[in-house]
Coordinates of N, CA, C and O in Angstrom, one line a residue:
X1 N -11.4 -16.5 34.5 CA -11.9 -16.8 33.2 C -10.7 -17.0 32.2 O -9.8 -16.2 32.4
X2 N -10.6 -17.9 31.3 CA -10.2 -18.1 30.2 C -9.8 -16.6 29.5 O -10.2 -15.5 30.0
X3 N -9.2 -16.6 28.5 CA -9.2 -15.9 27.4 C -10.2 -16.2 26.7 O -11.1 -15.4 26.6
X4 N -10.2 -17.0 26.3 CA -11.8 -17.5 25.1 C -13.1 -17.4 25.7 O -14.1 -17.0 25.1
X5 N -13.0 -17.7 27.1 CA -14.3 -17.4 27.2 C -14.8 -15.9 27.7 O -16.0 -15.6 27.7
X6 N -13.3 -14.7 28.3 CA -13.3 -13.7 28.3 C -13.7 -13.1 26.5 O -14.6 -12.2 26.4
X7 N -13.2 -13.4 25.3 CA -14.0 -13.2 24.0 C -15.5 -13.2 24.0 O -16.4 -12.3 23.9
X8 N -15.3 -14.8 24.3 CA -16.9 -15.1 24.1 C -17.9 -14.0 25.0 O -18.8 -13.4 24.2
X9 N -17.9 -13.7 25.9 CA -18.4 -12.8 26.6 C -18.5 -11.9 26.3 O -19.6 -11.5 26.3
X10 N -17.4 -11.1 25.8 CA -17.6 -9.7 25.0 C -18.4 -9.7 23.5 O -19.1 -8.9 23.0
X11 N -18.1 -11.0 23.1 CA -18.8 -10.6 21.5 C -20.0 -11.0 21.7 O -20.7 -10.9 20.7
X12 N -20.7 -11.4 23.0 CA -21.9 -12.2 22.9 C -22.8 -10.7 23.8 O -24.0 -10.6 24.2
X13 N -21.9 -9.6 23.9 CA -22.4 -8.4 25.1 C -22.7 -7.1 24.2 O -22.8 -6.4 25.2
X14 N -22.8 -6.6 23.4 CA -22.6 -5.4 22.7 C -22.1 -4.4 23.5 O -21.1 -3.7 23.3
X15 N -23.0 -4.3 24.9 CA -22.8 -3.2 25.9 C -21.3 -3.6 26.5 O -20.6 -2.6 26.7
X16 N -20.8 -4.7 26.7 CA -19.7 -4.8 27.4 C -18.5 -4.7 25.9 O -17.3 -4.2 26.2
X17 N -18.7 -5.0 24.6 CA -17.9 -4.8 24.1 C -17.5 -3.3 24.0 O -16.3 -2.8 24.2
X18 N -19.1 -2.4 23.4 CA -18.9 -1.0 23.6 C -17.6 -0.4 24.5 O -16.6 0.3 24.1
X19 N -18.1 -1.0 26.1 CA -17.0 -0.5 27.3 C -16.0 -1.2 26.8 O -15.0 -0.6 26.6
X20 N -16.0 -2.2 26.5 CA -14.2 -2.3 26.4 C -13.8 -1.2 25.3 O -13.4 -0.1 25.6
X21 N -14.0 -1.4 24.3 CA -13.5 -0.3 23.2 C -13.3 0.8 23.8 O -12.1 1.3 23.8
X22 N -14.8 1.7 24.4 CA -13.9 2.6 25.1 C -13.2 2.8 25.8 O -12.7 3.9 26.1
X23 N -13.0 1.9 26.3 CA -11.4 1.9 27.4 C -10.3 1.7 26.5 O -9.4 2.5 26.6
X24 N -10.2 0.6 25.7 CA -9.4 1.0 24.6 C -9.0 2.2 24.4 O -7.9 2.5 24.7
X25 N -10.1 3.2 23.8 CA -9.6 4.1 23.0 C -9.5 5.1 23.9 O -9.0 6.1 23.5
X26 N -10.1 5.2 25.3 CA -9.4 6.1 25.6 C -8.0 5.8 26.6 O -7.7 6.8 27.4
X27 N -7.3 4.9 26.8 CA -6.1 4.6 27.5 C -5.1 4.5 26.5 O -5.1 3.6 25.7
X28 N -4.0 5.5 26.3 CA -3.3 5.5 25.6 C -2.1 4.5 25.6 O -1.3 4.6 24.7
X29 N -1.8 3.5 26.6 CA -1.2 3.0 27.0 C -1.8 1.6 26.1 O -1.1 0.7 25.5
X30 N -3.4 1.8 26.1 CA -3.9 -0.1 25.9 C -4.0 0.5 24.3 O -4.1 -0.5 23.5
X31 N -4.0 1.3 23.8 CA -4.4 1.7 22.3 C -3.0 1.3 22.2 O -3.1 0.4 21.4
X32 N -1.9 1.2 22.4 CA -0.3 1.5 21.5 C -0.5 -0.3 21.7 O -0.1 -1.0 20.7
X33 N -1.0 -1.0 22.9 CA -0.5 -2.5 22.9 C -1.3 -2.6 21.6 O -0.8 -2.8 20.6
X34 N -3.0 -2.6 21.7 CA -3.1 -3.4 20.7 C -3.0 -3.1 19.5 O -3.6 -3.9 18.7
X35 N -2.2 -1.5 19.0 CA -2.0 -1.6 17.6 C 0.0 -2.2 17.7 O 0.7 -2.0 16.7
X36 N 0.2 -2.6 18.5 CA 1.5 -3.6 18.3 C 1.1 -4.9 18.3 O 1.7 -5.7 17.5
X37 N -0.2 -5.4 19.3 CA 0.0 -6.4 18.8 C -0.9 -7.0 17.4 O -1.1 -8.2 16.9
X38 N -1.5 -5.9 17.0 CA -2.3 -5.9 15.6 C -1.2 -6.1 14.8 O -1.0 -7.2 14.3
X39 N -0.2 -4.9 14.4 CA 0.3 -4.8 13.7 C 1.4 -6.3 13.7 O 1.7 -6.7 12.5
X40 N 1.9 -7.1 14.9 CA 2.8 -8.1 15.0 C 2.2 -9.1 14.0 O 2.8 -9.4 13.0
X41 N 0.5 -9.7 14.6 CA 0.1 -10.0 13.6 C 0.0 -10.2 11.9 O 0.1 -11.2 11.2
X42 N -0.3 -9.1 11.6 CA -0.1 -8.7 10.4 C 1.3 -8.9 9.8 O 1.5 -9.4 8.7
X43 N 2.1 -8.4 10.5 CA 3.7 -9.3 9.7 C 3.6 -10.2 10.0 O 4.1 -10.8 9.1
X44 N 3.3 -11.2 11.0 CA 3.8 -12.8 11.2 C 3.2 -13.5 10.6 O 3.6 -14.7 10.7
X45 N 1.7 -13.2 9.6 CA 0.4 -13.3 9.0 C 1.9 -13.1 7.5 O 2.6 -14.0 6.9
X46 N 2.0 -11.9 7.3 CA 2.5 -12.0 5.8 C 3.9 -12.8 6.0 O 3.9 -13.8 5.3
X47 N 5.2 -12.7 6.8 CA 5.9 -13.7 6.9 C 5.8 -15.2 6.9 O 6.6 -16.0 6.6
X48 N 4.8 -15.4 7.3 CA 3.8 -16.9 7.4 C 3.3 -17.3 5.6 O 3.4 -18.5 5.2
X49 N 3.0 -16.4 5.1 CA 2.3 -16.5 3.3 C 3.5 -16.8 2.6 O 3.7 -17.6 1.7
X50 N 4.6 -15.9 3.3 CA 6.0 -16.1 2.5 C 6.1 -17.5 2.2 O 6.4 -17.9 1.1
X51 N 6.0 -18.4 3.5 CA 7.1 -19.3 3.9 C 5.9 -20.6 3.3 O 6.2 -21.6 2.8
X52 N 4.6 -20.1 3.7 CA 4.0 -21.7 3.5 C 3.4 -21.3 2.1 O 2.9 -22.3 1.6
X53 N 3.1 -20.1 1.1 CA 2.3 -20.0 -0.1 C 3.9 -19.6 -1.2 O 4.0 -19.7 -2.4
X54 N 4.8 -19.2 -0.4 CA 5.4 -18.8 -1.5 C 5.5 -17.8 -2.0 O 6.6 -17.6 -2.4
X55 N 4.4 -16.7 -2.3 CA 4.3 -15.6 -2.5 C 4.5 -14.4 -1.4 O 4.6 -14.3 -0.2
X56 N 4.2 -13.4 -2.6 CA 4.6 -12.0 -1.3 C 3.9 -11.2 -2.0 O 3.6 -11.4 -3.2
X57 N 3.5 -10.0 -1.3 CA 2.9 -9.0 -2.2 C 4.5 -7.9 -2.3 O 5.5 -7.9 -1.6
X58 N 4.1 -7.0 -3.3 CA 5.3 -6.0 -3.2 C 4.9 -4.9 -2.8 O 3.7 -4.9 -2.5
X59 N 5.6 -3.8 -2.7 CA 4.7 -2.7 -2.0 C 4.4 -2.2 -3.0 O 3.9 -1.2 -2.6
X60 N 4.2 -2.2 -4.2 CA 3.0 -1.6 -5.3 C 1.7 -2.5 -5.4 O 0.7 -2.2 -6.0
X61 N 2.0 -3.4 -4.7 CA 1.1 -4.3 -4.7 C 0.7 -6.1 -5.8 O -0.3 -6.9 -5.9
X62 N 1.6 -6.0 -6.1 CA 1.8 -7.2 -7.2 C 1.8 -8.6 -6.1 O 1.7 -8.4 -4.9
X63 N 1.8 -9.5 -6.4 CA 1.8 -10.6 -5.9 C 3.0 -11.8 -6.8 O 2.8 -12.4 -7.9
X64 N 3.9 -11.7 -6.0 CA 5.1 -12.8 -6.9 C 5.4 -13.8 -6.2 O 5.3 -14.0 -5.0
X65 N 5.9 -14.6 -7.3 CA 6.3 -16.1 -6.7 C 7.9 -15.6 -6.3 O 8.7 -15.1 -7.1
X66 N 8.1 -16.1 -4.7 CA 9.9 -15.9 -3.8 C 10.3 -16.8 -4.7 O 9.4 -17.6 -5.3
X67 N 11.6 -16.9 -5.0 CA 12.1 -17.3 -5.3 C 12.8 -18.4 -3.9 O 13.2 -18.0 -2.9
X68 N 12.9 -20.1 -4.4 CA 13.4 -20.9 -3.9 C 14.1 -20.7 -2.3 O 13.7 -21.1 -1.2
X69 N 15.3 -20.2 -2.6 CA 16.8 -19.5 -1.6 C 16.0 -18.5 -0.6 O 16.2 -18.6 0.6
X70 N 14.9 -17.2 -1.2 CA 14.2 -16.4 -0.4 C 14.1 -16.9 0.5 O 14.7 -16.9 1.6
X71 N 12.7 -17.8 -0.3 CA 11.5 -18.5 0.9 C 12.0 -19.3 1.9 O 11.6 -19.5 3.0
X72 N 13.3 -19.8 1.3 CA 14.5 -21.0 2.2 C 14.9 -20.6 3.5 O 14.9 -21.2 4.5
X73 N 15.2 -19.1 3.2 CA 15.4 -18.4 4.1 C 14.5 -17.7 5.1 O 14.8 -17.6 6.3
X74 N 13.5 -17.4 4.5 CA 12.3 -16.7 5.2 C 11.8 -17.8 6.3 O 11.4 -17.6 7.4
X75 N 12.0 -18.9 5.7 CA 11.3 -20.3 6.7 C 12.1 -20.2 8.1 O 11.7 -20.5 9.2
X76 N 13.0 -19.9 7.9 CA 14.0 -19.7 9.3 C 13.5 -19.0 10.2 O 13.7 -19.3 11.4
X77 N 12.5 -17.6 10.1 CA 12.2 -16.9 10.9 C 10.5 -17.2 12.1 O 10.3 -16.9 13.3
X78 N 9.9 -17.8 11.4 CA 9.2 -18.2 12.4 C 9.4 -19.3 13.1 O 8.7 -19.2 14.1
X79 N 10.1 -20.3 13.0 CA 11.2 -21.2 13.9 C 11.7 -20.4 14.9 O 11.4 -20.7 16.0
X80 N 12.5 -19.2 14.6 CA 13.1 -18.4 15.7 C 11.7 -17.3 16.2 O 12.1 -16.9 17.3
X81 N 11.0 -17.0 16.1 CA 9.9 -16.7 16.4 C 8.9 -17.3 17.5 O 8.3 -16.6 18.3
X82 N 8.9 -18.5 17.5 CA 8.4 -19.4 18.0 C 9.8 -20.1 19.2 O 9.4 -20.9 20.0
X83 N 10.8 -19.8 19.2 CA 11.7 -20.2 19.9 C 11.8 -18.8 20.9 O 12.0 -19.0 22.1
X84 N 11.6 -17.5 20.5 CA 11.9 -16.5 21.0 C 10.6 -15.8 21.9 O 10.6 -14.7 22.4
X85 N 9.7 -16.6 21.9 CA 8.6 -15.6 22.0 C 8.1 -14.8 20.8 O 8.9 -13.9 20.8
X86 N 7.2 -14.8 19.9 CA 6.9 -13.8 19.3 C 6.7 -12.3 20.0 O 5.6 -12.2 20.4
X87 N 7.4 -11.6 20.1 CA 7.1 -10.3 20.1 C 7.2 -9.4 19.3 O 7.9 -9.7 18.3
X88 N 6.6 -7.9 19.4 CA 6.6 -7.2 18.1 C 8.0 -6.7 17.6 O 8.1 -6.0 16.6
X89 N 9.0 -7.0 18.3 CA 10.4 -6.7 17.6 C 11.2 -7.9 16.9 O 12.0 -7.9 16.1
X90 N 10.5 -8.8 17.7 CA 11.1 -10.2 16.4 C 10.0 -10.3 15.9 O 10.0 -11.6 15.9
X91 N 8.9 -10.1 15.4 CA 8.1 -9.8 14.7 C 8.4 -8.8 13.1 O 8.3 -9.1 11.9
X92 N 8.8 -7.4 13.9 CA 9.2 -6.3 12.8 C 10.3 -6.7 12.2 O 10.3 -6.5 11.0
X93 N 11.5 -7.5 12.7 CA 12.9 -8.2 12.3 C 12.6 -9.0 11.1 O 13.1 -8.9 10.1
X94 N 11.4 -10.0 11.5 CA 11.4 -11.2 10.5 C 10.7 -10.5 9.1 O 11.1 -10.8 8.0
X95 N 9.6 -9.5 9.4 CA 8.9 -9.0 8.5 C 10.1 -8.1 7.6 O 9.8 -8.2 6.4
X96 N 11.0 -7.3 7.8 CA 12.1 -6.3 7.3 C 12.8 -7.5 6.5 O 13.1 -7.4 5.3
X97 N 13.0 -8.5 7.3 CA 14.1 -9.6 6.4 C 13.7 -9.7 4.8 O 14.2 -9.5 3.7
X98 N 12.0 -10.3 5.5 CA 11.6 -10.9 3.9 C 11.4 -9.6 2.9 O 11.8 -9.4 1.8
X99 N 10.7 -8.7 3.8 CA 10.7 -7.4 2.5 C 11.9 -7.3 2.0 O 11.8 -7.1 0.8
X100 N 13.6 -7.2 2.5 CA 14.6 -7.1 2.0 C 14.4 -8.4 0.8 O 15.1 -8.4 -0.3
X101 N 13.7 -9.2 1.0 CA 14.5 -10.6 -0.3 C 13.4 -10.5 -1.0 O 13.6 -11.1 -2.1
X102 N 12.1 -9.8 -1.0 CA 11.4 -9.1 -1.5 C 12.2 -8.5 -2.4 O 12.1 -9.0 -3.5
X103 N 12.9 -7.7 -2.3 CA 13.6 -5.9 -2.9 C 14.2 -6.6 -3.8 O 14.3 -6.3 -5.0
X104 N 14.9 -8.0 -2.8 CA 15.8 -8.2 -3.8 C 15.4 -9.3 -5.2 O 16.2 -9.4 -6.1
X105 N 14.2 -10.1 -5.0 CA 13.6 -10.9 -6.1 C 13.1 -9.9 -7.0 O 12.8 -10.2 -8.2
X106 N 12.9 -8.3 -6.4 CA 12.8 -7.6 -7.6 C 13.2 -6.8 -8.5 O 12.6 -6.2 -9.4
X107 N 14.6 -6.9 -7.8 CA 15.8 -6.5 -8.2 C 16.4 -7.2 -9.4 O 16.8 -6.8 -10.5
X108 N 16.4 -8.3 -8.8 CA 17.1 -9.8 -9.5 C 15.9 -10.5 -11.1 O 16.1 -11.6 -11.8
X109 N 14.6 -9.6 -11.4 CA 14.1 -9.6 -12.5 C 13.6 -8.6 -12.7 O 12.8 -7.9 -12.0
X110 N 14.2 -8.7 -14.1 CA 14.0 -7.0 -14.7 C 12.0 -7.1 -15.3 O 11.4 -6.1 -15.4
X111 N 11.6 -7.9 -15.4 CA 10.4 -8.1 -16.4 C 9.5 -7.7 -14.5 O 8.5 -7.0 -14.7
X112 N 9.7 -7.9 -13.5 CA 8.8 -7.7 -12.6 C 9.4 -6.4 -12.2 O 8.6 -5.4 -12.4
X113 N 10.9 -6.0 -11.7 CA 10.8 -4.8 -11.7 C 10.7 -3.6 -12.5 O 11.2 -2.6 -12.0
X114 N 9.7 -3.7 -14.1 CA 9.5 -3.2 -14.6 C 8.1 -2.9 -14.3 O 7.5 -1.8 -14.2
X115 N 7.6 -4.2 -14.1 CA 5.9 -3.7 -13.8 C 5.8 -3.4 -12.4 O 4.6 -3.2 -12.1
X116 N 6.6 -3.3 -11.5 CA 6.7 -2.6 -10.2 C 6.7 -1.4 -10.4 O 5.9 -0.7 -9.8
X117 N 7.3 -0.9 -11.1 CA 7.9 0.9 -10.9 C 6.5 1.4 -11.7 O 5.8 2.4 -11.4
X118 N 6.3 0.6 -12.8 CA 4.7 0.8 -13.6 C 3.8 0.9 -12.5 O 3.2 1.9 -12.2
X119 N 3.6 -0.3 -12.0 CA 2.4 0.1 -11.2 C 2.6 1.1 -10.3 O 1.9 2.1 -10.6
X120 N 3.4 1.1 -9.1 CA 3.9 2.8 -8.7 C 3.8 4.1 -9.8 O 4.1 5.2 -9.4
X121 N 3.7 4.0 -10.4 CA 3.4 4.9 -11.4 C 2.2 5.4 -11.6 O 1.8 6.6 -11.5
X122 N 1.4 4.1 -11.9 CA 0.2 4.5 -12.1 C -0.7 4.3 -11.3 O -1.9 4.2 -11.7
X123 N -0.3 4.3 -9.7 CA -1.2 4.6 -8.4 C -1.0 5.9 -8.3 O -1.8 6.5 -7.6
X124 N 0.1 6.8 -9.0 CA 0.6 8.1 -8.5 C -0.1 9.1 -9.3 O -0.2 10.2 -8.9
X125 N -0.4 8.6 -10.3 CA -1.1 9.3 -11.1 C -2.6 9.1 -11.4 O -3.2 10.0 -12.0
X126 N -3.2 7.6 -10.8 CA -4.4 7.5 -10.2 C -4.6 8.8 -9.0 O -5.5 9.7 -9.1
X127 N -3.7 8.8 -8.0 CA -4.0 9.6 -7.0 C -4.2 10.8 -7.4 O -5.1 11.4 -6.8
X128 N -3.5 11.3 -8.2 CA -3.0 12.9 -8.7 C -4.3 12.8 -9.5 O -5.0 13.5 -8.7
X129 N -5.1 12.4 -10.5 CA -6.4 12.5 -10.9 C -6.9 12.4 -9.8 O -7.4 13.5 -9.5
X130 N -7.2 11.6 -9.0 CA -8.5 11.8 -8.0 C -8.4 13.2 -7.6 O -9.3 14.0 -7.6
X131 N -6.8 13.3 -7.1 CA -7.0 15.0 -6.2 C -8.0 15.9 -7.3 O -9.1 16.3 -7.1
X132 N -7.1 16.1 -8.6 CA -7.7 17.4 -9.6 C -9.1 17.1 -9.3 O -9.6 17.8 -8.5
X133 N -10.1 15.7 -9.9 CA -11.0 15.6 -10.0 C -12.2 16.2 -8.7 O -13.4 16.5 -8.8
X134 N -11.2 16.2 -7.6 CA -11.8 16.0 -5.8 C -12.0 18.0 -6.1 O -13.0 18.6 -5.6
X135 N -11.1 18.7 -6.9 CA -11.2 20.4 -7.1 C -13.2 20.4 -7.5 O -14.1 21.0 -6.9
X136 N -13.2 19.7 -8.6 CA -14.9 19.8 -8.5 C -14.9 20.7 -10.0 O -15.8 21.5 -10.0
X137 N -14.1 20.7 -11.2 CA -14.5 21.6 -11.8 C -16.0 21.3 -13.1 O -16.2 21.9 -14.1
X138 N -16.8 20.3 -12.5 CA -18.1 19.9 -12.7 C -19.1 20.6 -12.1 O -19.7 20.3 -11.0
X139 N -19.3 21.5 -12.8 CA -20.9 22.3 -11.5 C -21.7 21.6 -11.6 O -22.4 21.7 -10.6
X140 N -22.2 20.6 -12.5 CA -23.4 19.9 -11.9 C -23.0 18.8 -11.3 O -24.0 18.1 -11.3
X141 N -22.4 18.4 -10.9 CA -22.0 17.3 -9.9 C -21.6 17.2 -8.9 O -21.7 16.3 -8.1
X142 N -20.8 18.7 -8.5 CA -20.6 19.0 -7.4 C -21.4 20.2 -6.7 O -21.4 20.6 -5.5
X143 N -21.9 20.5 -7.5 CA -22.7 21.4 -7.2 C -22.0 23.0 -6.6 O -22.6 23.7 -5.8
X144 N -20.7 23.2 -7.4 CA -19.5 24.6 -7.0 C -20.1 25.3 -8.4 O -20.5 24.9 -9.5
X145 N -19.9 26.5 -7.8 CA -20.1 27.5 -8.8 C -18.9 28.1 -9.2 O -18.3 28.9 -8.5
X146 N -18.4 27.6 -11.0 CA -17.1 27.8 -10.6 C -16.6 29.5 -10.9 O -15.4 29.8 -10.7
X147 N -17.7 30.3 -11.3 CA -16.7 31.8 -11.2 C -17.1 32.1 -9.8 O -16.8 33.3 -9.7
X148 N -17.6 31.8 -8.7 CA -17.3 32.0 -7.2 C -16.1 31.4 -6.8 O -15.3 32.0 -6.1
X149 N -15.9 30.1 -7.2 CA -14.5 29.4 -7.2 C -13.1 30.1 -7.8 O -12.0 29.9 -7.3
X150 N -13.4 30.7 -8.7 CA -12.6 31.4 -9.8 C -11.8 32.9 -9.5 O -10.8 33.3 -9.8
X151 N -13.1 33.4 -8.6 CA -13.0 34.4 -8.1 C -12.2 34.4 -6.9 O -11.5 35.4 -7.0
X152 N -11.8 33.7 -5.9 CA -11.5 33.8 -5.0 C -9.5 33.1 -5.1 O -8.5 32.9 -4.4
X153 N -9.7 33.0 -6.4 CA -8.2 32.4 -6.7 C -7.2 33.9 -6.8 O -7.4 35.1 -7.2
X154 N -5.9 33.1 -5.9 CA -5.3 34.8 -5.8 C -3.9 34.1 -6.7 O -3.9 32.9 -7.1
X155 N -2.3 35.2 -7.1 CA -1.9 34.8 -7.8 C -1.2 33.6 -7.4 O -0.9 32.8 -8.3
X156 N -0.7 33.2 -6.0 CA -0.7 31.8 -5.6 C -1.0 30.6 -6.7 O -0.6 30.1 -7.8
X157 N -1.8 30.4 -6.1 CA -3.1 29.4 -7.0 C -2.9 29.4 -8.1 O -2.5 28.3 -8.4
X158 N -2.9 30.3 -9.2 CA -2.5 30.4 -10.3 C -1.0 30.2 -11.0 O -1.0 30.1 -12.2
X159 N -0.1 30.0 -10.4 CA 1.1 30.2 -10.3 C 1.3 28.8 -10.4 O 2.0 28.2 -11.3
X160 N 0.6 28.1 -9.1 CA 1.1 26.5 -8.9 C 0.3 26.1 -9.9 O 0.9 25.2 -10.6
X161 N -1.0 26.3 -10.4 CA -1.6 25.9 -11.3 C -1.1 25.7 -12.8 O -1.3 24.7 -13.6
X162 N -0.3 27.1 -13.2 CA 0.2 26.6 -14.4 C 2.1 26.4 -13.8 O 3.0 27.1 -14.3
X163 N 2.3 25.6 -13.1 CA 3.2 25.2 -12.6 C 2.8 23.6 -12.9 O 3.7 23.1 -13.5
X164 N 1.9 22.9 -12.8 CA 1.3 21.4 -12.7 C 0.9 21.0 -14.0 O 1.0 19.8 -14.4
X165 N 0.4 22.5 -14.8 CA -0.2 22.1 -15.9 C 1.3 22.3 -16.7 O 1.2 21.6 -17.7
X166 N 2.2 22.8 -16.7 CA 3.3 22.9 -17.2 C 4.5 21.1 -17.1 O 5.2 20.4 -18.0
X167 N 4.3 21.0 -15.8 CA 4.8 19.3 -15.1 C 4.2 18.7 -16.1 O 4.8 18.3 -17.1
X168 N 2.5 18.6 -16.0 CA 1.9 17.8 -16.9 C 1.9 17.4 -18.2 O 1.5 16.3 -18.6
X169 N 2.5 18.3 -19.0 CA 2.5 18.7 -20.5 C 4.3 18.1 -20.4 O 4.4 17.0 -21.0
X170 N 5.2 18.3 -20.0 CA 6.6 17.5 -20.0 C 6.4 16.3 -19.7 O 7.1 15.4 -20.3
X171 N 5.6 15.9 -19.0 CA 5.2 14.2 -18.4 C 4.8 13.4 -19.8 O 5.2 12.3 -20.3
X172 N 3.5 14.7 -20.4 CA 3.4 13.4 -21.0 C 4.7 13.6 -22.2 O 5.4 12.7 -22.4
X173 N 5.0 14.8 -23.0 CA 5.8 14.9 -23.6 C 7.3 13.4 -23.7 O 8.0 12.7 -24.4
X174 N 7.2 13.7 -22.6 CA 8.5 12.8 -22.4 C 7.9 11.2 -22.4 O 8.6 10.3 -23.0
X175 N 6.4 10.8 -21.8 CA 6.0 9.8 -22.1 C 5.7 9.3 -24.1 O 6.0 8.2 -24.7
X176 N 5.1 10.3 -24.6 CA 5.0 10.3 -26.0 C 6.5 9.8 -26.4 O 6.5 8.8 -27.1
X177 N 7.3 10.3 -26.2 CA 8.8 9.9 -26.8 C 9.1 8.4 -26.9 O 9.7 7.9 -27.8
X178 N 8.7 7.7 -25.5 CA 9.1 6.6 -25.4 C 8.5 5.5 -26.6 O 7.5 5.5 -27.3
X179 N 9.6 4.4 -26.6 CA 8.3 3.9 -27.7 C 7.1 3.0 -27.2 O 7.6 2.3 -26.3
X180 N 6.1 2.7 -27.4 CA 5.1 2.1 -26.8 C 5.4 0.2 -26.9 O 6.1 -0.5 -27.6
X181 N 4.7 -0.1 -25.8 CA 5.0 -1.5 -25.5 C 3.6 -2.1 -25.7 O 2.6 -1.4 -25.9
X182 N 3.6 -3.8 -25.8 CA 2.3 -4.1 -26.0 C 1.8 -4.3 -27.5 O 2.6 -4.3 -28.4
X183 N 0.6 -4.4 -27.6 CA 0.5 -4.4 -28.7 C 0.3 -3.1 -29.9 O 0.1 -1.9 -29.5
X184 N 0.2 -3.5 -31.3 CA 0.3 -2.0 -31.8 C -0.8 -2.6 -32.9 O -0.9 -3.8 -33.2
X185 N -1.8 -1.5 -33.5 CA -2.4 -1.7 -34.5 C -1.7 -1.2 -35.5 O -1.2 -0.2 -35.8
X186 N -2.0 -2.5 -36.0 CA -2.3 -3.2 -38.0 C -3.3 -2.5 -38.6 O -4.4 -2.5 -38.1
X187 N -3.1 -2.0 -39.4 CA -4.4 -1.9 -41.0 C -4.2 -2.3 -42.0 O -3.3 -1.8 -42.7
X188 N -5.0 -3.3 -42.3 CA -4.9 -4.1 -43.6 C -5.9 -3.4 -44.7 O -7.0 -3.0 -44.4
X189 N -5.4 -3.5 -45.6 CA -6.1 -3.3 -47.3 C -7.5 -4.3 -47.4 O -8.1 -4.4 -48.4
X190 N -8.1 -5.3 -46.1 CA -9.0 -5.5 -46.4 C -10.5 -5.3 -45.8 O -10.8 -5.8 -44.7
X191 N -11.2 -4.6 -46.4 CA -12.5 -4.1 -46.3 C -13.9 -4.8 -45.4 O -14.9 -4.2 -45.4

């Protein structure tokens, strides 16, 4: 059988795809192939966007236009890719390249690597709210009772607690200091 028509077979089988998966997942040997060759994909997939869209995402997640010389460069790698066999080590190589000219188009502008480190920022402190919020100090929403919660707190807990709430209060302290960016409100004398 073909490869495609070995697909076709499986997606058209529920029962046979079932068994495959579990053979998948339980052979530790076929689980590592196909999360290498998933993952190969997925970089030759984003090395590929480099070269023919131009863009890249960054790892905070922004989406920028490579610069010219990058992309010039990056185009070089699936040529040798395609000369080499793709495998997942000239795969991970080409993918490392471009994130390096990545680092460095965001290096080389200060206006993006400003809203880089911003957005890193404010995923970190998205997360750090979800955690506090994930504590539950909502009894009707979570449905915790919080002096059973309260109670069971030893001086640990307390310790790190106003240890975070202490972090917190410098954070923003030191954020207040900065001067604000963006826009600022006006009040005018008229009614």
């Amino acid at each position: 059988m073909t490869p495609a028509k070995i697909v076709e077979q499986v997606s058209s089988r529920p029962d046979v795809q079932a068994a495959v998966l579990a053979a998948v997942a339980q052979d530790g040997t076929l689980k590592r192939a196909v999360a290498a060759e998933s993952r190969k994909a997925e970089r030759l997939n984003y090395v590929q966007q480099v070269v023919e869209d131009g863009t890249a995402k960054t790892p905070a997640g922004q989406v920028i236009e490579v610069p010219g010389r990058a992309r010039q460069e990056a185009s070089r790698h699936p040529q040798q890719l395609e000369a080499e066999g793709a495998s997942p080590e000239w795969a991970d190589r080409a993918y490392e390249d471009v994130q390096k000219l990545v680092v460095e188009s965001l290096a080389s502008n200060p206006e993006i690597s400003a809203n880089e480190t911003r957005a890193h920022f404010h995923a970190a402190m998205h997360r750090t709210a979800q955690a506090i919020h994930g504590i539950g100090l909502e009894k009707e929403t979570h449905g915790i009772d919080l002096e059973k919660e309260t109670a069971v707190a030893d001086d640990e807990m307390r310790r790190s607690v106003a240890d975070l709430q202490a972090s917190l209060a410098d954070l923003a302290e030191l954020l207040n200091q900065q001067p604000t960016r963006g826009l600022r409100v006006v009040t005018s004398g008229i009614a």
